[in-house]
Coordinates of C-alpha atoms in Angstrom, one line a residue:
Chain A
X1 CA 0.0 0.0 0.0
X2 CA 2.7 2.2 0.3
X3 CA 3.8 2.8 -3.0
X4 CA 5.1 6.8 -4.0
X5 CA 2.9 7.9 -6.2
X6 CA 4.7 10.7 -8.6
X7 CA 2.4 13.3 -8.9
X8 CA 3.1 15.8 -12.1
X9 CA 4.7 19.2 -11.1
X10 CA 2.0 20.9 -13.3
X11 CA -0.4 19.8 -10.5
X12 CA 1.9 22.4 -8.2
X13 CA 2.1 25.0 -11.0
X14 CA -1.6 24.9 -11.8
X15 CA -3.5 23.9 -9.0
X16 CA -2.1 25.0 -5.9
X17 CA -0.5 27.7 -6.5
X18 CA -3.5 29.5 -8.4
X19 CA -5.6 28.1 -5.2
X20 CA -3.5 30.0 -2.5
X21 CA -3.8 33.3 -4.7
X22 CA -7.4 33.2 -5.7
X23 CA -7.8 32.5 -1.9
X24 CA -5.3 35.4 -0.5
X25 CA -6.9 37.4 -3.4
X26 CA -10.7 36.6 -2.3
X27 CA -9.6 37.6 1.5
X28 CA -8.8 41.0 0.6
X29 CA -11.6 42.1 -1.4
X30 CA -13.5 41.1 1.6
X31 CA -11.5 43.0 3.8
X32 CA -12.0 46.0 1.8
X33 CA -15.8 45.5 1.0
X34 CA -16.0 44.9 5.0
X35 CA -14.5 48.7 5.3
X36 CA -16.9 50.2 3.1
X37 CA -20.0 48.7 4.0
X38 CA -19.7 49.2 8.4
X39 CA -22.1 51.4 10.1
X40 CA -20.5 54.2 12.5
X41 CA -22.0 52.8 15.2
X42 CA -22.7 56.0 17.8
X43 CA -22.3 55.0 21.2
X44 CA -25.3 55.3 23.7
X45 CA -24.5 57.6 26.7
X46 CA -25.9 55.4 29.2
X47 CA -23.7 52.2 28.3
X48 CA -20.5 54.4 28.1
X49 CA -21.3 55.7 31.1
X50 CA -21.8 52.5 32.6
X51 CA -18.5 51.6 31.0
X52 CA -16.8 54.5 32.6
X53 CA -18.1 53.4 35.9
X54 CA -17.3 49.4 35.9
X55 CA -13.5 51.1 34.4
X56 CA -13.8 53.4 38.1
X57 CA -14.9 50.5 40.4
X58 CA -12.4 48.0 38.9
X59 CA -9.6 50.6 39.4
X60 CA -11.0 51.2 43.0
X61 CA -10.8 47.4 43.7
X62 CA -6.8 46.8 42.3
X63 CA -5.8 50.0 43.9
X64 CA -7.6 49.9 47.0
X65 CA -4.6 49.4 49.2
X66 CA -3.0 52.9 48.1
X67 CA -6.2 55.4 50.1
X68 CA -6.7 55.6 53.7
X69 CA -9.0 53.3 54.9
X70 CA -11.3 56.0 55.3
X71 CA -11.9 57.3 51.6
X72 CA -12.1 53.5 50.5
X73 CA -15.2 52.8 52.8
X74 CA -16.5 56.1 51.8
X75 CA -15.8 55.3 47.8
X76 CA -17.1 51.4 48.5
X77 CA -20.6 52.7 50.2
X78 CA -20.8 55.1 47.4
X79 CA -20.5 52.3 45.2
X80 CA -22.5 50.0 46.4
X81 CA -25.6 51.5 48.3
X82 CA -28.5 49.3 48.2
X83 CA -31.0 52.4 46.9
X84 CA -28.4 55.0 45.1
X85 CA -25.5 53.7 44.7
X86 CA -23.6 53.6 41.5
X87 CA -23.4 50.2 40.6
X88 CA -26.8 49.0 42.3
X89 CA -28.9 47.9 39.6
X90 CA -32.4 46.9 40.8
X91 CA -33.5 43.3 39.3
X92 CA -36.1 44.5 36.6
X93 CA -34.4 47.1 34.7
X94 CA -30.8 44.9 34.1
X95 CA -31.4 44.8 30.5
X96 CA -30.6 41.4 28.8
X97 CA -28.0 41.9 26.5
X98 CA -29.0 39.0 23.9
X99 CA -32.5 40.9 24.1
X100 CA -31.0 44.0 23.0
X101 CA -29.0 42.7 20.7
X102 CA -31.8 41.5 18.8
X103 CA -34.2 44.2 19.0
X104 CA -31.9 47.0 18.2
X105 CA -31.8 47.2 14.7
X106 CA -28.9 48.7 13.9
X107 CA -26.9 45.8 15.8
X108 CA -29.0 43.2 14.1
X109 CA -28.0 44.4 10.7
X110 CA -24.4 44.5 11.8
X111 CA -24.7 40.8 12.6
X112 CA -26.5 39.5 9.5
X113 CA -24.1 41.5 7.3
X114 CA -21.3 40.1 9.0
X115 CA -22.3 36.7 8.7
X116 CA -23.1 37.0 5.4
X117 CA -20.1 38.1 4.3
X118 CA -18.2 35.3 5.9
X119 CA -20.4 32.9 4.4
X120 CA -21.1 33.4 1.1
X121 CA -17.5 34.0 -0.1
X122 CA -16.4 30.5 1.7
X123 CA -19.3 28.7 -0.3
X124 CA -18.3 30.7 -3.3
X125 CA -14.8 29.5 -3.0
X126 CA -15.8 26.1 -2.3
X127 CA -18.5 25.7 -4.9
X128 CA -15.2 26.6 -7.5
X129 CA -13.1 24.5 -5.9
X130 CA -15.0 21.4 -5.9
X131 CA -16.2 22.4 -9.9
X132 CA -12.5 22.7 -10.9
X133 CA -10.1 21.1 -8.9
X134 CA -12.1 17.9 -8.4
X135 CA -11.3 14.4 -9.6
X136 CA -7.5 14.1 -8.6
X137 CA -4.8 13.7 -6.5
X138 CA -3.3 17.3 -5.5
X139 CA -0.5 16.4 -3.0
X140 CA 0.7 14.3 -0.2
X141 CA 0.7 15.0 3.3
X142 CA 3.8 14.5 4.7
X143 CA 2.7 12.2 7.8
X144 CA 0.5 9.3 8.0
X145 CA -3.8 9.5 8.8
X146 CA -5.5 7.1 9.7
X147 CA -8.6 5.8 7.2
X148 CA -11.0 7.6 8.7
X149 CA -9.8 10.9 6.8
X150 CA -10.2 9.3 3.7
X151 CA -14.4 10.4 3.1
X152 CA -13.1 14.0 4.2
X153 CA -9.5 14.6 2.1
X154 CA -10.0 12.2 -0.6
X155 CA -13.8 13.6 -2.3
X156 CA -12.9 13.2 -5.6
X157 CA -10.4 10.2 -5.6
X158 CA -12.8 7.5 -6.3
X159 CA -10.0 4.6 -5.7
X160 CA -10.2 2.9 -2.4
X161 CA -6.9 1.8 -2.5
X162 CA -5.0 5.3 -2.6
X163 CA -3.1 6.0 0.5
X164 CA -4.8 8.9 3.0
X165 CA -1.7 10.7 2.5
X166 CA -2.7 11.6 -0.9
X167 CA -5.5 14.2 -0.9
X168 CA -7.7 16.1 -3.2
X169 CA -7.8 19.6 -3.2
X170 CA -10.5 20.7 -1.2
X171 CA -8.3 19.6 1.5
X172 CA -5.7 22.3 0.1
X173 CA -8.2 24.6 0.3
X174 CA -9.1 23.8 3.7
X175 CA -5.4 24.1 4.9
X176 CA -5.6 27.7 3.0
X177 CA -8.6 28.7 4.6
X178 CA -7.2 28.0 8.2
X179 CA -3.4 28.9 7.4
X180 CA -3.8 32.7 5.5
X181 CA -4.9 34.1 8.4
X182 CA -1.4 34.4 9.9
X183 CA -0.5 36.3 6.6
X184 CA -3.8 38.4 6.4
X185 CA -2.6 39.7 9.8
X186 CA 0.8 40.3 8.1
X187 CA -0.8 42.4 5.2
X188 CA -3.9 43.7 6.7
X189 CA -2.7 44.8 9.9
X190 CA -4.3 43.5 13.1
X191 CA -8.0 43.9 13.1
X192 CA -9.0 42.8 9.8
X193 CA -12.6 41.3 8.2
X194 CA -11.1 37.5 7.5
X195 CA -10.6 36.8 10.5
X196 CA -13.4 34.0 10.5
X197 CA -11.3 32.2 13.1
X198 CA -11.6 33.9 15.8
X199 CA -15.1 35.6 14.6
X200 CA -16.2 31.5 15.1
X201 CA -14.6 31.3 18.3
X202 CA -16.2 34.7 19.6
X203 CA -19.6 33.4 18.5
X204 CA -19.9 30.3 21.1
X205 CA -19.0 32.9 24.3
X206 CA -20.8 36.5 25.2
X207 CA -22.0 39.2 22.8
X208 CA -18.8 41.7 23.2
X209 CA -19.7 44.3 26.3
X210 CA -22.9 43.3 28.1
X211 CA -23.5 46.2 30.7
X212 CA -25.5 45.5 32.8
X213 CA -24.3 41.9 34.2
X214 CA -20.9 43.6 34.0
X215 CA -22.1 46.2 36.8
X216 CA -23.7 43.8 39.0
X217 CA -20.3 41.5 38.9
X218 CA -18.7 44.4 39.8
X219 CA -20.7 45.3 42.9
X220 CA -20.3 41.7 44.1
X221 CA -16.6 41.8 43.6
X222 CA -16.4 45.5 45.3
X223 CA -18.1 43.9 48.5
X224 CA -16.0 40.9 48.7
X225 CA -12.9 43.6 48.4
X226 CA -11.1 44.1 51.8
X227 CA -9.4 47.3 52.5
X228 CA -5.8 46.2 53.6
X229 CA -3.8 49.8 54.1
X230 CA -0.6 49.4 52.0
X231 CA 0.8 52.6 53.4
X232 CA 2.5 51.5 56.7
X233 CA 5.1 49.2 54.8
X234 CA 5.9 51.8 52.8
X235 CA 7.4 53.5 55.6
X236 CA 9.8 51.0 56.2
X237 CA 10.7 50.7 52.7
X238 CA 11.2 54.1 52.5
X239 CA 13.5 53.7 55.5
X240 CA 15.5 51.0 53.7
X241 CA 15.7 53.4 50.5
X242 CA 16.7 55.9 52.8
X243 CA 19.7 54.0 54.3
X244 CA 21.0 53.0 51.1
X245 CA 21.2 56.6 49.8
X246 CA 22.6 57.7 53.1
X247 CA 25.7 54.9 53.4
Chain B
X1 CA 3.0 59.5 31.7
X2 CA 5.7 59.0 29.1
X3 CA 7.9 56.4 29.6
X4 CA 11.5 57.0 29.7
X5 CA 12.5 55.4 26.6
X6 CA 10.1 56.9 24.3
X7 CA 11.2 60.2 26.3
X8 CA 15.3 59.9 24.9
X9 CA 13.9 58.0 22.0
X10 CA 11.5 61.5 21.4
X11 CA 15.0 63.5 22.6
X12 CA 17.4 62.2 19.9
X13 CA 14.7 62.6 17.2
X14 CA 14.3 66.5 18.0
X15 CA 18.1 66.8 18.4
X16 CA 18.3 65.1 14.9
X17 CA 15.6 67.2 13.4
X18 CA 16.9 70.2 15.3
X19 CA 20.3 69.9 13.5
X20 CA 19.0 69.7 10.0
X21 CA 18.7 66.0 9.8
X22 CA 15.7 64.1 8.4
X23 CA 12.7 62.3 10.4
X24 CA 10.7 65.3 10.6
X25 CA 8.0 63.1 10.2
X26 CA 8.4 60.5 11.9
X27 CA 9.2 63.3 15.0
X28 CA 5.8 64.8 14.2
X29 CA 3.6 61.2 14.3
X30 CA 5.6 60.1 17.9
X31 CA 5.1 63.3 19.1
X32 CA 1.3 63.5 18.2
X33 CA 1.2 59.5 19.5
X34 CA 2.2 60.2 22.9
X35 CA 0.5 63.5 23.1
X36 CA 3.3 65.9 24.1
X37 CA 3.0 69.8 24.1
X38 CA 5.8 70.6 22.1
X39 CA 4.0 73.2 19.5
X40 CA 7.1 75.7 18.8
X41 CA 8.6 72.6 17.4
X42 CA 5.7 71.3 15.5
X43 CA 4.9 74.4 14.5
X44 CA 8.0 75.0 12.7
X45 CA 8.7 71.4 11.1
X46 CA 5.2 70.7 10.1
X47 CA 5.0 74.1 8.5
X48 CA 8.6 73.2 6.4
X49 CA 7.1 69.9 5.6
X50 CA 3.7 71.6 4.2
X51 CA 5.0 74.4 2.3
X52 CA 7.4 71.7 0.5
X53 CA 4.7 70.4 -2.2
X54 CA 7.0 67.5 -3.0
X55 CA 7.5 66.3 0.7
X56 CA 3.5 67.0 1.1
X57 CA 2.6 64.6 -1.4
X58 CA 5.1 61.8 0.0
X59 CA 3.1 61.7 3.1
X60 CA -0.3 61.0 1.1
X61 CA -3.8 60.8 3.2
X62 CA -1.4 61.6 6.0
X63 CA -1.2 64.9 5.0
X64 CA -4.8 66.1 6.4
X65 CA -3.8 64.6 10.0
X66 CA -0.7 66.6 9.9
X67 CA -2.6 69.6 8.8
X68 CA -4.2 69.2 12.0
X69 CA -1.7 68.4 14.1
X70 CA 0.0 72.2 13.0
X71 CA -3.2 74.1 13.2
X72 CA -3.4 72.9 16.6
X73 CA 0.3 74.4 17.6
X74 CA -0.2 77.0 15.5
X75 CA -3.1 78.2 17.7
X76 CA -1.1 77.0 20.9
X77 CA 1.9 79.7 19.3
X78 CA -0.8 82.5 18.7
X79 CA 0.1 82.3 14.8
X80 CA -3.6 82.6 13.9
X81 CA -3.2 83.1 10.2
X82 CA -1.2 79.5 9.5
X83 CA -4.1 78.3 12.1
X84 CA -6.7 79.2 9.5
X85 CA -4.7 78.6 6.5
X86 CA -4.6 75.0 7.8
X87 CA -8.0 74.7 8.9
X88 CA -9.5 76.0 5.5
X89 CA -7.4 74.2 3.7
X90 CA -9.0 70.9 5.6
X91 CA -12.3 72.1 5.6
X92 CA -12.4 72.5 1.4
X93 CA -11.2 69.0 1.5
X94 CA -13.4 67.7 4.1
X95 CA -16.8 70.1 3.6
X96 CA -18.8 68.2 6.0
X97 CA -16.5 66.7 9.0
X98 CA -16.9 67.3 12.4
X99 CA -13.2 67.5 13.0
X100 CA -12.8 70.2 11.0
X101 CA -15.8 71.9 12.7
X102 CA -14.0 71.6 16.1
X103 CA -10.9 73.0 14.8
X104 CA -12.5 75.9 13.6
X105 CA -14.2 76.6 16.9
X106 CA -10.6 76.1 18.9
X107 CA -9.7 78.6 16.3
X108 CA -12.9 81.2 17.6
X109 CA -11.5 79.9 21.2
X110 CA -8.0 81.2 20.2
X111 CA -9.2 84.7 18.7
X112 CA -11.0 85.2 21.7
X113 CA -14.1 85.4 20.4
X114 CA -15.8 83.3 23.7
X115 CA -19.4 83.6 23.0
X116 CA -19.2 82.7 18.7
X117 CA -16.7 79.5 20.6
X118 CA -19.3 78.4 23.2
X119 CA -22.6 78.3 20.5
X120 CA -20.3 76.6 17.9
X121 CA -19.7 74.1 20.5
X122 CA -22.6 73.6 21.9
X123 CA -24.4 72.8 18.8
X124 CA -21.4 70.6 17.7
X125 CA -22.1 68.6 20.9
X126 CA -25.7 68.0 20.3
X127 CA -24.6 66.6 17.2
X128 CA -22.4 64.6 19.4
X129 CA -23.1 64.5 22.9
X130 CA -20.0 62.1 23.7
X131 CA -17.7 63.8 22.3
X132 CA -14.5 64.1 24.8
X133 CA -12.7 66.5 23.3
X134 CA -15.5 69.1 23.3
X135 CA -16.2 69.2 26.3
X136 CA -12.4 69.2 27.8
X137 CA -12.5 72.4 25.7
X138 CA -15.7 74.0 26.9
X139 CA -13.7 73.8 30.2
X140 CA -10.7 74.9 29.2
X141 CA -12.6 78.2 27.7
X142 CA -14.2 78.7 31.0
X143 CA -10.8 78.9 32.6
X144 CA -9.2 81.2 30.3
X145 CA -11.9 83.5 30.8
X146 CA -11.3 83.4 34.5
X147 CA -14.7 81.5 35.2
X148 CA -13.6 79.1 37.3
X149 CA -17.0 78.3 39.5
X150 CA -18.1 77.9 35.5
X151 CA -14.9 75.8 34.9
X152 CA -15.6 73.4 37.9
X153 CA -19.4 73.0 36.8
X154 CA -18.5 71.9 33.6
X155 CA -15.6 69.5 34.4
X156 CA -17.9 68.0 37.1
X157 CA -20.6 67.6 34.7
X158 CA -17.9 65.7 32.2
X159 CA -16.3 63.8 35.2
X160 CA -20.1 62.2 35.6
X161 CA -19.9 60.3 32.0
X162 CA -16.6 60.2 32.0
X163 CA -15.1 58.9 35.2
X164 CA -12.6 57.1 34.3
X165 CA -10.7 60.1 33.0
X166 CA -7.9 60.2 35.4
X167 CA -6.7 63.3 33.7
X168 CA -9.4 64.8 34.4
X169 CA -9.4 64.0 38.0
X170 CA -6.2 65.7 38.1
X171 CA -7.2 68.9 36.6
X172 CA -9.9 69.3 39.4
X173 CA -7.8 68.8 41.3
X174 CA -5.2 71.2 40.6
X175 CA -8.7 73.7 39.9
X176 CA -9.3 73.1 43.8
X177 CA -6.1 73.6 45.1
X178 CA -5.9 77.5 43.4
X179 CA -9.0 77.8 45.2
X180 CA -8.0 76.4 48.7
X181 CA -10.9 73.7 48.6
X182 CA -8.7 70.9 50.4
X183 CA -11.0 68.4 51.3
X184 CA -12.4 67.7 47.9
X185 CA -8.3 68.3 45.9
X186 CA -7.7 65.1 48.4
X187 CA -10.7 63.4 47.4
X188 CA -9.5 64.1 43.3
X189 CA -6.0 62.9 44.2
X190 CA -7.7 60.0 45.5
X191 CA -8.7 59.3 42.9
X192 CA -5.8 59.7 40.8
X193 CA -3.9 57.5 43.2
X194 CA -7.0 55.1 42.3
X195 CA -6.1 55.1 39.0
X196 CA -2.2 54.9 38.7
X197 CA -0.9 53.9 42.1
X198 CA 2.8 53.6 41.1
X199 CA 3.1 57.1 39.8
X200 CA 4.9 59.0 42.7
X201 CA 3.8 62.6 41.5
X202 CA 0.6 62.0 43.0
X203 CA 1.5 60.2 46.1
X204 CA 3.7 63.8 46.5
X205 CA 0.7 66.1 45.8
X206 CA -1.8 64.3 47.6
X207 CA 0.7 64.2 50.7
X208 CA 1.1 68.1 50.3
X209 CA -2.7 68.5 50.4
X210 CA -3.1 66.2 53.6
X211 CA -0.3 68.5 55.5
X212 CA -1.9 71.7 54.3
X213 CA -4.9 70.6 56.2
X214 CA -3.8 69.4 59.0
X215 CA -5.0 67.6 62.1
X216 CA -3.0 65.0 63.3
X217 CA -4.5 62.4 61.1
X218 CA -4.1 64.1 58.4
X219 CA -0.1 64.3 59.1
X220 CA 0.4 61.2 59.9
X221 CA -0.5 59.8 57.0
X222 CA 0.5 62.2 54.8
X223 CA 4.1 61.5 56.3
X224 CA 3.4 57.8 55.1
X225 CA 2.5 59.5 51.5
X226 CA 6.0 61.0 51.6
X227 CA 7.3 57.8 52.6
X228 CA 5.7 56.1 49.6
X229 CA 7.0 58.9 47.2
X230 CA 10.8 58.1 48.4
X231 CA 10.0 54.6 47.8
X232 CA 8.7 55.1 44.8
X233 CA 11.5 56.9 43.1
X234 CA 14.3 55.5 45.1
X235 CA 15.1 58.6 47.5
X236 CA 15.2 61.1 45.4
X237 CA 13.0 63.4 45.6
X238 CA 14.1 66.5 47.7
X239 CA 10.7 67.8 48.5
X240 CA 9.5 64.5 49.5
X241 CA 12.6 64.3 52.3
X242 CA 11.6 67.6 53.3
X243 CA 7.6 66.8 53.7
X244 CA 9.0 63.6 55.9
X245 CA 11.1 66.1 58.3
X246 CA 7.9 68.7 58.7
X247 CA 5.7 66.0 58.6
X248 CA 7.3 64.4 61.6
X249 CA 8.0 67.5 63.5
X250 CA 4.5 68.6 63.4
X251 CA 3.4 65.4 64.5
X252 CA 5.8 65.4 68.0
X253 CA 4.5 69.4 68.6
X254 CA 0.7 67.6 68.1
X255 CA 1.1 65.1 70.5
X256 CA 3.1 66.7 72.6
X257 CA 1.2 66.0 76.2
X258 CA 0.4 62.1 74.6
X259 CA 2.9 59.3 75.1
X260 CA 2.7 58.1 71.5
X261 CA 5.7 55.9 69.9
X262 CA 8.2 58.1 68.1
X263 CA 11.1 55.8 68.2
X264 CA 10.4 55.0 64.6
X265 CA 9.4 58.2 63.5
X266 CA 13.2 59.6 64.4
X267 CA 14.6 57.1 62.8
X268 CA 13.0 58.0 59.5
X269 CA 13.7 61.9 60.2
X270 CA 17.4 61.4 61.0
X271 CA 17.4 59.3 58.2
X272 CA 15.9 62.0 55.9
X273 CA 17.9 64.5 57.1
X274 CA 20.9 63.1 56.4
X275 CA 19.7 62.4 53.1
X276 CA 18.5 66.3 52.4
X277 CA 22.4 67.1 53.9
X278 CA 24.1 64.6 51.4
X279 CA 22.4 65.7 48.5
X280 CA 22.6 70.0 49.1
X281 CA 26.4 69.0 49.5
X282 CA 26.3 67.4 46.4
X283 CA 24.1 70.1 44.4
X284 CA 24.2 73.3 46.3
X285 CA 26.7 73.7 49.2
X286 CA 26.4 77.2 49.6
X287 CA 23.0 76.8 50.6
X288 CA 24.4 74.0 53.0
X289 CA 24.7 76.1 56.1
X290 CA 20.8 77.4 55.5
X291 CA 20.0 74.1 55.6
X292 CA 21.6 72.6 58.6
X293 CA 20.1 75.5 60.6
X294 CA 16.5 74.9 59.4
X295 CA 16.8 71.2 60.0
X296 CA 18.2 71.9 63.4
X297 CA 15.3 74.3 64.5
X298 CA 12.9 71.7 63.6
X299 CA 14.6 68.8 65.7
X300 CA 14.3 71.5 68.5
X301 CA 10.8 72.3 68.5
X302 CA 9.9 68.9 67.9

């Protein structure tokens, strides 16, 4: 079974090769088109001044050993005061974020347009691959697979008795797909529309900022917080420094 | 707060431009990315970059942002005509931006002109009610005019959205302070502190503002503030030694009927003393003598 196959360099010349460029060339049209087509989206008041405030608690929490004991408990009953306090957020008014997220319109487009435009160029792309690029051996991966790969790499290879190793091209494509994005980053810069990737990964966990559960976190961690006054030892260090600049 | 390598790294490119050398742009773009005041400077190599058509067209879409950048310093140097040069220049290139609409009232701001400045605001920030910049310059107008009940309203007002602003925080602050309001300059400090706890500037000026009001609390631990700021930059900071010597000697004259501990206290005035001596000998000895006798009469009274 383990014969080496010889597979004609015109396959490299004319198959993948052309592949990886149509592919790189694909991901930057959609880059730009994603540019043109976003929404400003104007920030609500409310949420960046929730924002502000969860940025203000979480700074009070980390940095709490730096104030007299004093100002912290007057800054933590501020904070978290059953009727006014800042990040009390009585139970019917926390606004679901998935709610939200689906009424506002505006965000809803955002969505769909995003999706869309990570869908229908990768069925686009496939769709072309499978039409011409089908029917043959492309290349040979360089370790061994098991035969269970063979329904997934091997599509168009109708022989059974073809090692796994060989593979059609829609497997090349799928190596493309998942491997450009390092160079996308290079060309594109950082933030740029092709990153389905991580756009997948972001999908399964929360919708980006969702205030109001943030606040609520917040005050829980704010009342867990102990004030432990930092100050004191820094009177000895001091003392230390001191010594050392005096000898 | 600038860290110390871009700080020489922003030194040798000035030095470089300075002396005729190149990088005038790339001096322009780090000094607009870490937000320093330097607008003599800008002023003068933007405006050679701009009035070379061939170096104008290198920089490409940059070109508007450093059009900007020198209308800006160009109001900061009172050169009011390159100001609106610059800005019309933007605004026939960019008829319907909001940027540009902002410069133009900083340019109002900069005539003088405070009432056409506060309407073209105002309507530009019900356009945009979140617009930072605005309203740090609605203050700012307030204090040049010498309106500075007006100036506190406003920056309170901002400071309600935007609390996070530690910058901000500090310019109340410092707004408190010239009008002797103590208690709520500490509670901005605070604040401050909140926000970047390793920074020792504002361990020094919150420490100064605990001693100017006084009380024994209030000493004590603004003697441990001092204490931090030596710590925090290693002992060298002359006005910190001194706070720790008045600090403590104001403390012994408050509880001078109470039996509290002072051993450790004297150790960390001694200490600092010695510290303030060594370092007068090494900067200013003729103002040595001064010193020892200062020192002296506050060991005595203490």
């Amino acid at each position: 079974m383990a014969e080496d196959l010889v597979l004609d360099t015109a396959i490299r010349d004319w198959v993948l090769i052309p592949l990886s460029v149509v592919m790189v060339l694909i991901g930057v049209l959609r880059h730009i088109v994603s540019k043109l087509m976003r929404s400003s989206q104007t920030p609500d008041a409310k949420i960046v001044r929730e924002g502000q405030v969860m940025l203000r608690a979480r700074n009070l929490r980390t940095a709490a050993n730096f104030i007299p004991s004093k100002a912290f408990r007057a800054r933590k009953l501020y904070y978290c005061n059953e009727e006014n306090g800042l990040l009390f957020v009585p139970k019917g008014q926390a606004t679901n974020p998935q709610a939200q997220m689906f009424s506002d319109p505006n965000m809803a487009m955002d969505m769909m347009k995003k999706n869309l435009s990570m869908i229908i160029p990768q069925t686009l792309t496939f769709a072309f691959v499978n039409f011409f690029f089908s029917g043959f051996v492309a290349a040979k991966i360089p370790f061994p697979l098991t035969q269970r790969f063979r329904s997934m790499l091997q599509n168009g290879i109708d022989l059974s008795t073809v090692d796994v190793s060989y593979v059609s091209s829609r497997s090349w494509y799928f190596l493309n797909l998942f491997g450009l994005r390092g160079l996308f980053s290079l060309i594109l810069g950082e933030e740029n529309a092709v990153d389905d990737t991580q756009r997948m990964m972001q999908m399964g966990g929360g919708f980006g900022f969702d205030p109001s559960k943030g606040l609520s976190v917040e005050k829980d961690n704010l009342d867990i917080t102990q004030h432990d006054w930092a100050l004191p030892n820094f009177e000895h260090h001091a003392e230390d420094v001191l010594k050392k600049v005096v000898s | 707060m600038v860290t110390k390598t871009e700080e020489s790294q922003l030194k040798n490119l000035e030095i470089q431009v300075d002396n005729g050398g190149g990088g005038a742009w790339e001096y322009l773009s780090l000094i607009r990315k870490l937000k320093v005041r330097r607008s003599d400077k800008v002023l003068k190599h933007g405006l050679s970059i701009l009035n070379d058509s061939k170096l104008r067209s290198n920089l490409g879409p940059e070109e508007w942002t450093l059009y900007e950048q020198v209308a800006v310093a160009a109001m900061d140097c009172q050169s009011l005509d390159v100001a609106q040069d610059c800005t019309k220049a933007l605004r026939k290139r960019f008829p319907e931006s909001k940027r540009v609409g902002r410069l133009e009232a900083m340019l109002l701001e900069a005539k003088g002109s405070w009432d056409m400045a506060e309407k073209a605001y105002t309507s530009l920030l019900e356009d945009n009610p979140l617009d930072q910049i605005i309203h740090k310059r609605r203050v700012a107008m307030a204090k040049a005019q010498g309106n500075i009940s007006g100036a506190i309203e406003w920056l309170n007002k901002y400071l309600e959205i935007f609390m996070a602003d530690h910058d901000a925080w500090r310019e109340l602050a410092e707004i408190y302070l010239s009008l002797q309001m103590y208690k709520q300059a500490a509670f901005c400090y605070e604040e401050v502190i909140l926000a970047q706890p390793t920074v020792p500037l504002y361990h020094l000026a919150y420490a100064d503002v605990l001693y100017t009001l006084g009380g024994l609390e209030n000493v004590q631990t603004a003697k441990k503030y001092y204490a931090s700021t030596i710590d925090l930059t290693g002992g060298k900071n002359t006005r910190a030694l001194f706070g720790i010597c008045l600090c403590t000697s104001a403390i012994a004259q408050l509880t001078k009927g109470k039996n509290k501990e002072d051993k450790e206290g004297s150790q960390l005035q001694s200490l600092a003393a010695k510290a303030l001596e060594k370092e007068y000998k090494q900067r200013a000895p003729d103002k040595l003598p001064q010193l020892t006798t200062a020192l002296k009469s506050l060991t005595l009274s203490s």
